[in-house]
């Protein structure tokens, strides 16, 4: 039997809140600790008292449940009492509807505005951040760390294509881009400029826009960058 140490602040059996769950292990305390137990039915009753929170909850639960029933080898590991693949908050928010993502993102923007001083905050940066949230260019959210600090994260998503040659396991990747190399601080004349390969290793990829399916992006990468 495999033994796993539970980190401070970790969830145990979150899946039991949102699904009909069968436990797949036991939990034992080796030292004195504190555990917060949540009553699933009473939690639902409390969250449903606020219409907006209920809407976010329904989409969160739907995304979490989908992750539970689709997590299996070989694409991922089996879900457990400690972890369900693809249920990090940013993963779940990324598949929510645009209006809900906007609400969550604007809440993060408001937190930044209220918790940074005028000297620290660049209003132009905040305005640009807000625009990206409205357009769906990024997903933003505020959350608490295990230490209790509140942080704001900005997340964008992309699709990468990994092509592997069966014969030897070699993979297809870009190793550099063609650019100009200057041998001195002074800008040389056009005749003395030399083309050079600038290291830039990456797989064929493209940023995922709001509402796009992974397969759609993958097909676009193949058509636009490989054919």
PDB file of N, CA and C in Angstrom, residues 90-153:
ATOM      1  N   UNK A  90      -7.538  26.984 -11.597  1.00  0.00           N
ATOM      2  CA  UNK A  90      -7.396  27.597 -12.916  1.00  0.00           C
ATOM      3  C   UNK A  90      -7.902  26.684 -14.027  1.00  0.00           C
ATOM      4  N   UNK A  91      -7.759  25.363 -13.840  1.00  0.00           N
ATOM      5  CA  UNK A  91      -8.264  24.418 -14.837  1.00  0.00           C
ATOM      6  C   UNK A  91      -9.792  24.456 -14.896  1.00  0.00           C
ATOM      7  N   UNK A  92     -10.427  24.528 -13.734  1.00  0.00           N
ATOM      8  CA  UNK A  92     -11.885  24.535 -13.685  1.00  0.00           C
ATOM      9  C   UNK A  92     -12.446  25.859 -14.201  1.00  0.00           C
ATOM     10  N   UNK A  93     -11.807  26.965 -13.825  1.00  0.00           N
ATOM     11  CA  UNK A  93     -12.282  28.271 -14.288  1.00  0.00           C
ATOM     12  C   UNK A  93     -12.164  28.384 -15.803  1.00  0.00           C
ATOM     13  N   UNK A  94     -11.135  27.772 -16.369  1.00  0.00           N
ATOM     14  CA  UNK A  94     -10.892  27.906 -17.809  1.00  0.00           C
ATOM     15  C   UNK A  94     -12.017  27.334 -18.658  1.00  0.00           C
ATOM     16  N   UNK A  95     -12.804  26.395 -18.120  1.00  0.00           N
ATOM     17  CA  UNK A  95     -13.880  25.783 -18.901  1.00  0.00           C
ATOM     18  C   UNK A  95     -15.253  26.323 -18.508  1.00  0.00           C
ATOM     19  N   UNK A  96     -15.290  27.319 -17.647  1.00  0.00           N
ATOM     20  CA  UNK A  96     -16.567  27.929 -17.282  1.00  0.00           C
ATOM     21  C   UNK A  96     -17.034  28.864 -18.390  1.00  0.00           C
ATOM     22  N   UNK A  97     -18.277  29.287 -18.307  1.00  0.00           N
ATOM     23  CA  UNK A  97     -18.834  30.178 -19.324  1.00  0.00           C
ATOM     24  C   UNK A  97     -18.162  31.545 -19.242  1.00  0.00           C
ATOM     25  N   UNK A  98     -18.091  32.276 -20.364  1.00  0.00           N
ATOM     26  CA  UNK A  98     -17.452  33.601 -20.359  1.00  0.00           C
ATOM     27  C   UNK A  98     -17.982  34.554 -19.293  1.00  0.00           C
ATOM     28  N   UNK A  99     -19.307  34.650 -19.066  1.00  0.00           N
ATOM     29  CA  UNK A  99     -19.780  35.574 -18.019  1.00  0.00           C
ATOM     30  C   UNK A  99     -19.240  35.242 -16.632  1.00  0.00           C
ATOM     31  N   UNK A 100     -19.174  33.953 -16.304  1.00  0.00           N
ATOM     32  CA  UNK A 100     -18.673  33.556 -14.987  1.00  0.00           C
ATOM     33  C   UNK A 100     -17.178  33.836 -14.882  1.00  0.00           C
ATOM     34  N   UNK A 101     -16.433  33.556 -15.949  1.00  0.00           N
ATOM     35  CA  UNK A 101     -15.001  33.855 -15.930  1.00  0.00           C
ATOM     36  C   UNK A 101     -14.757  35.351 -15.770  1.00  0.00           C
ATOM     37  N   UNK A 102     -15.606  36.160 -16.389  1.00  0.00           N
ATOM     38  CA  UNK A 102     -15.460  37.607 -16.258  1.00  0.00           C
ATOM     39  C   UNK A 102     -15.705  38.057 -14.820  1.00  0.00           C
ATOM     40  N   UNK A 103     -16.720  37.498 -14.187  1.00  0.00           N
ATOM     41  CA  UNK A 103     -17.022  37.861 -12.797  1.00  0.00           C
ATOM     42  C   UNK A 103     -15.842  37.519 -11.891  1.00  0.00           C
ATOM     43  N   UNK A 104     -15.303  36.317 -12.054  1.00  0.00           N
ATOM     44  CA  UNK A 104     -14.172  35.891 -11.230  1.00  0.00           C
ATOM     45  C   UNK A 104     -12.949  36.761 -11.511  1.00  0.00           C
ATOM     46  N   UNK A 105     -12.712  37.063 -12.787  1.00  0.00           N
ATOM     47  CA  UNK A 105     -11.564  37.882 -13.152  1.00  0.00           C
ATOM     48  C   UNK A 105     -11.677  39.311 -12.659  1.00  0.00           C
ATOM     49  N   UNK A 106     -12.862  39.898 -12.771  1.00  0.00           N
ATOM     50  CA  UNK A 106     -13.048  41.277 -12.320  1.00  0.00           C
ATOM     51  C   UNK A 106     -12.943  41.377 -10.803  1.00  0.00           C
ATOM     52  N   UNK A 107     -13.298  40.307 -10.112  1.00  0.00           N
ATOM     53  CA  UNK A 107     -13.102  40.279  -8.663  1.00  0.00           C
ATOM     54  C   UNK A 107     -11.613  40.345  -8.326  1.00  0.00           C
ATOM     55  N   UNK A 108     -10.791  39.655  -9.131  1.00  0.00           N
ATOM     56  CA  UNK A 108      -9.342  39.704  -8.930  1.00  0.00           C
ATOM     57  C   UNK A 108      -8.800  41.102  -9.211  1.00  0.00           C
ATOM     58  N   UNK A 109      -9.324  41.740 -10.264  1.00  0.00           N
ATOM     59  CA  UNK A 109      -8.900  43.107 -10.591  1.00  0.00           C
ATOM     60  C   UNK A 109      -9.261  44.059  -9.453  1.00  0.00           C
ATOM     61  N   UNK A 110     -10.463  43.912  -8.925  1.00  0.00           N
ATOM     62  CA  UNK A 110     -10.903  44.770  -7.818  1.00  0.00           C
ATOM     63  C   UNK A 110     -10.011  44.588  -6.595  1.00  0.00           C
ATOM     64  N   UNK A 111      -9.597  43.343  -6.352  1.00  0.00           N
ATOM     65  CA  UNK A 111      -8.696  43.091  -5.226  1.00  0.00           C
ATOM     66  C   UNK A 111      -7.382  43.845  -5.416  1.00  0.00           C
ATOM     67  N   UNK A 112      -6.842  43.811  -6.635  1.00  0.00           N
ATOM     68  CA  UNK A 112      -5.597  44.530  -6.904  1.00  0.00           C
ATOM     69  C   UNK A 112      -5.767  46.031  -6.683  1.00  0.00           C
ATOM     70  N   UNK A 113      -6.879  46.558  -7.140  1.00  0.00           N
ATOM     71  CA  UNK A 113      -7.119  47.992  -7.005  1.00  0.00           C
ATOM     72  C   UNK A 113      -7.242  48.414  -5.542  1.00  0.00           C
ATOM     73  N   UNK A 114      -7.829  47.539  -4.733  1.00  0.00           N
ATOM     74  CA  UNK A 114      -8.080  47.889  -3.334  1.00  0.00           C
ATOM     75  C   UNK A 114      -6.912  47.586  -2.403  1.00  0.00           C
ATOM     76  N   UNK A 115      -5.963  46.776  -2.870  1.00  0.00           N
ATOM     77  CA  UNK A 115      -4.890  46.351  -1.974  1.00  0.00           C
ATOM     78  C   UNK A 115      -3.503  46.740  -2.469  1.00  0.00           C
ATOM     79  N   UNK A 116      -3.435  47.673  -3.386  1.00  0.00           N
ATOM     80  CA  UNK A 116      -2.139  48.218  -3.799  1.00  0.00           C
ATOM     81  C   UNK A 116      -2.207  49.729  -3.694  1.00  0.00           C
ATOM     82  N   UNK A 117      -1.114  50.320  -3.281  1.00  0.00           N
ATOM     83  CA  UNK A 117      -1.078  51.768  -3.127  1.00  0.00           C
ATOM     84  C   UNK A 117      -0.998  52.437  -4.493  1.00  0.00           C
ATOM     85  N   UNK A 118      -1.241  53.742  -4.505  1.00  0.00           N
ATOM     86  CA  UNK A 118      -1.178  54.501  -5.756  1.00  0.00           C
ATOM     87  C   UNK A 118       0.219  54.424  -6.357  1.00  0.00           C
ATOM     88  N   UNK A 119       1.243  54.430  -5.493  1.00  0.00           N
ATOM     89  CA  UNK A 119       2.623  54.382  -5.975  1.00  0.00           C
ATOM     90  C   UNK A 119       2.939  53.028  -6.599  1.00  0.00           C
ATOM     91  N   UNK A 120       2.366  51.952  -6.035  1.00  0.00           N
ATOM     92  CA  UNK A 120       2.665  50.609  -6.530  1.00  0.00           C
ATOM     93  C   UNK A 120       1.862  50.271  -7.778  1.00  0.00           C
ATOM     94  N   UNK A 121       0.688  50.870  -7.902  1.00  0.00           N
ATOM     95  CA  UNK A 121      -0.223  50.476  -8.968  1.00  0.00           C
ATOM     96  C   UNK A 121      -0.043  51.350 -10.205  1.00  0.00           C
ATOM     97  N   UNK A 122       0.147  50.715 -11.336  1.00  0.00           N
ATOM     98  CA  UNK A 122       0.179  51.428 -12.610  1.00  0.00           C
ATOM     99  C   UNK A 122      -1.213  51.312 -13.222  1.00  0.00           C
ATOM    100  N   UNK A 123      -1.946  52.428 -13.258  1.00  0.00           N
ATOM    101  CA  UNK A 123      -3.336  52.379 -13.723  1.00  0.00           C
ATOM    102  C   UNK A 123      -3.447  51.846 -15.146  1.00  0.00           C
ATOM    103  N   UNK A 124      -2.450  52.142 -15.974  1.00  0.00           N
ATOM    104  CA  UNK A 124      -2.493  51.656 -17.352  1.00  0.00           C
ATOM    105  C   UNK A 124      -2.400  50.131 -17.387  1.00  0.00           C
ATOM    106  N   UNK A 125      -1.589  49.576 -16.487  1.00  0.00           N
ATOM    107  CA  UNK A 125      -1.469  48.116 -16.408  1.00  0.00           C
ATOM    108  C   UNK A 125      -2.783  47.503 -15.934  1.00  0.00           C
ATOM    109  N   UNK A 126      -3.397  48.132 -14.927  1.00  0.00           N
ATOM    110  CA  UNK A 126      -4.679  47.643 -14.418  1.00  0.00           C
ATOM    111  C   UNK A 126      -5.744  47.704 -15.508  1.00  0.00           C
ATOM    112  N   UNK A 127      -5.762  48.807 -16.261  1.00  0.00           N
ATOM    113  CA  UNK A 127      -6.743  48.949 -17.347  1.00  0.00           C
ATOM    114  C   UNK A 127      -6.540  47.872 -18.409  1.00  0.00           C
ATOM    115  N   UNK A 128      -5.286  47.587 -18.731  1.00  0.00           N
ATOM    116  CA  UNK A 128      -4.986  46.555 -19.722  1.00  0.00           C
ATOM    117  C   UNK A 128      -5.395  45.178 -19.201  1.00  0.00           C
ATOM    118  N   UNK A 129      -5.138  44.953 -17.924  1.00  0.00           N
ATOM    119  CA  UNK A 129      -5.527  43.697 -17.279  1.00  0.00           C
ATOM    120  C   UNK A 129      -7.040  43.525 -17.337  1.00  0.00           C
ATOM    121  N   UNK A 130      -7.768  44.591 -17.020  1.00  0.00           N
ATOM    122  CA  UNK A 130      -9.233  44.552 -17.050  1.00  0.00           C
ATOM    123  C   UNK A 130      -9.742  44.247 -18.453  1.00  0.00           C
ATOM    124  N   UNK A 131      -9.123  44.869 -19.451  1.00  0.00           N
ATOM    125  CA  UNK A 131      -9.520  44.641 -20.842  1.00  0.00           C
ATOM    126  C   UNK A 131      -9.324  43.185 -21.239  1.00  0.00           C
ATOM    127  N   UNK A 132      -8.226  42.582 -20.796  1.00  0.00           N
ATOM    128  CA  UNK A 132      -7.953  41.183 -21.113  1.00  0.00           C
ATOM    129  C   UNK A 132      -8.975  40.259 -20.461  1.00  0.00           C
ATOM    130  N   UNK A 133      -9.401  40.608 -19.252  1.00  0.00           N
ATOM    131  CA  UNK A 133     -10.420  39.807 -18.563  1.00  0.00           C
ATOM    132  C   UNK A 133     -11.752  39.895 -19.303  1.00  0.00           C
ATOM    133  N   UNK A 134     -12.133  41.104 -19.708  1.00  0.00           N
ATOM    134  CA  UNK A 134     -13.402  41.293 -20.420  1.00  0.00           C
ATOM    135  C   UNK A 134     -13.414  40.545 -21.751  1.00  0.00           C
ATOM    136  N   UNK A 135     -12.286  40.568 -22.458  1.00  0.00           N
ATOM    137  CA  UNK A 135     -12.227  39.961 -23.791  1.00  0.00           C
ATOM    138  C   UNK A 135     -12.044  38.450 -23.746  1.00  0.00           C
ATOM    139  N   UNK A 136     -11.716  37.920 -22.567  1.00  0.00           N
ATOM    140  CA  UNK A 136     -11.459  36.487 -22.468  1.00  0.00           C
ATOM    141  C   UNK A 136     -10.052  36.104 -22.855  1.00  0.00           C
ATOM    142  N   UNK A 137      -9.176  37.102 -23.024  1.00  0.00           N
ATOM    143  CA  UNK A 137      -7.792  36.827 -23.403  1.00  0.00           C
ATOM    144  C   UNK A 137      -7.046  36.080 -22.306  1.00  0.00           C
ATOM    145  N   UNK A 138      -7.485  36.272 -21.069  1.00  0.00           N
ATOM    146  CA  UNK A 138      -6.851  35.570 -19.959  1.00  0.00           C
ATOM    147  C   UNK A 138      -7.896  35.230 -18.906  1.00  0.00           C
ATOM    148  N   UNK A 139      -7.528  34.337 -18.017  1.00  0.00           N
ATOM    149  CA  UNK A 139      -8.334  34.003 -16.847  1.00  0.00           C
ATOM    150  C   UNK A 139      -7.589  34.535 -15.634  1.00  0.00           C
ATOM    151  N   UNK A 140      -8.281  35.250 -14.771  1.00  0.00           N
ATOM    152  CA  UNK A 140      -7.649  35.810 -13.578  1.00  0.00           C
ATOM    153  C   UNK A 140      -8.479  35.446 -12.356  1.00  0.00           C
ATOM    154  N   UNK A 141      -7.801  35.226 -11.251  1.00  0.00           N
ATOM    155  CA  UNK A 141      -8.522  34.905 -10.023  1.00  0.00           C
ATOM    156  C   UNK A 141      -7.644  35.200  -8.815  1.00  0.00           C
ATOM    157  N   UNK A 142      -8.296  35.493  -7.706  1.00  0.00           N
ATOM    158  CA  UNK A 142      -7.605  35.699  -6.436  1.00  0.00           C
ATOM    159  C   UNK A 142      -7.844  34.476  -5.561  1.00  0.00           C
ATOM    160  N   UNK A 143      -6.816  34.032  -4.871  1.00  0.00           N
ATOM    161  CA  UNK A 143      -6.979  32.868  -3.998  1.00  0.00           C
ATOM    162  C   UNK A 143      -6.006  32.949  -2.836  1.00  0.00           C
ATOM    163  N   UNK A 144      -6.290  32.167  -1.812  1.00  0.00           N
ATOM    164  CA  UNK A 144      -5.445  32.136  -0.615  1.00  0.00           C
ATOM    165  C   UNK A 144      -4.407  31.026  -0.738  1.00  0.00           C
ATOM    166  N   UNK A 145      -3.191  31.325  -0.337  1.00  0.00           N
ATOM    167  CA  UNK A 145      -2.149  30.314  -0.285  1.00  0.00           C
ATOM    168  C   UNK A 145      -2.234  29.575   1.045  1.00  0.00           C
ATOM    169  N   UNK A 146      -1.438  28.527   1.190  1.00  0.00           N
ATOM    170  CA  UNK A 146      -1.455  27.759   2.433  1.00  0.00           C
ATOM    171  C   UNK A 146      -1.007  28.595   3.630  1.00  0.00           C
ATOM    172  N   UNK A 147      -0.267  29.682   3.364  1.00  0.00           N
ATOM    173  CA  UNK A 147       0.194  30.554   4.449  1.00  0.00           C
ATOM    174  C   UNK A 147      -0.841  31.610   4.823  1.00  0.00           C
ATOM    175  N   UNK A 148      -1.947  31.663   4.060  1.00  0.00           N
ATOM    176  CA  UNK A 148      -2.988  32.632   4.356  1.00  0.00           C
ATOM    177  C   UNK A 148      -2.918  33.896   3.530  1.00  0.00           C
ATOM    178  N   UNK A 149      -1.870  34.057   2.730  1.00  0.00           N
ATOM    179  CA  UNK A 149      -1.740  35.243   1.889  1.00  0.00           C
ATOM    180  C   UNK A 149      -2.669  35.137   0.680  1.00  0.00           C
ATOM    181  N   UNK A 150      -3.190  36.272   0.242  1.00  0.00           N
ATOM    182  CA  UNK A 150      -4.056  36.310  -0.935  1.00  0.00           C
ATOM    183  C   UNK A 150      -3.228  36.775  -2.134  1.00  0.00           C
ATOM    184  N   UNK A 151      -3.246  36.003  -3.195  1.00  0.00           N
ATOM    185  CA  UNK A 151      -2.498  36.352  -4.399  1.00  0.00           C
ATOM    186  C   UNK A 151      -3.444  36.363  -5.594  1.00  0.00           C
ATOM    187  N   UNK A 152      -3.070  37.115  -6.606  1.00  0.00           N
ATOM    188  CA  UNK A 152      -3.838  37.176  -7.850  1.00  0.00           C
ATOM    189  C   UNK A 152      -3.018  36.525  -8.948  1.00  0.00           C
ATOM    190  N   UNK A 153      -3.633  35.610  -9.668  1.00  0.00           N
ATOM    191  CA  UNK A 153      -2.946  34.924 -10.758  1.00  0.00           C
ATOM    192  C   UNK A 153      -3.622  35.240 -12.083  1.00  0.00           C
TER     193      UNK A 153
END
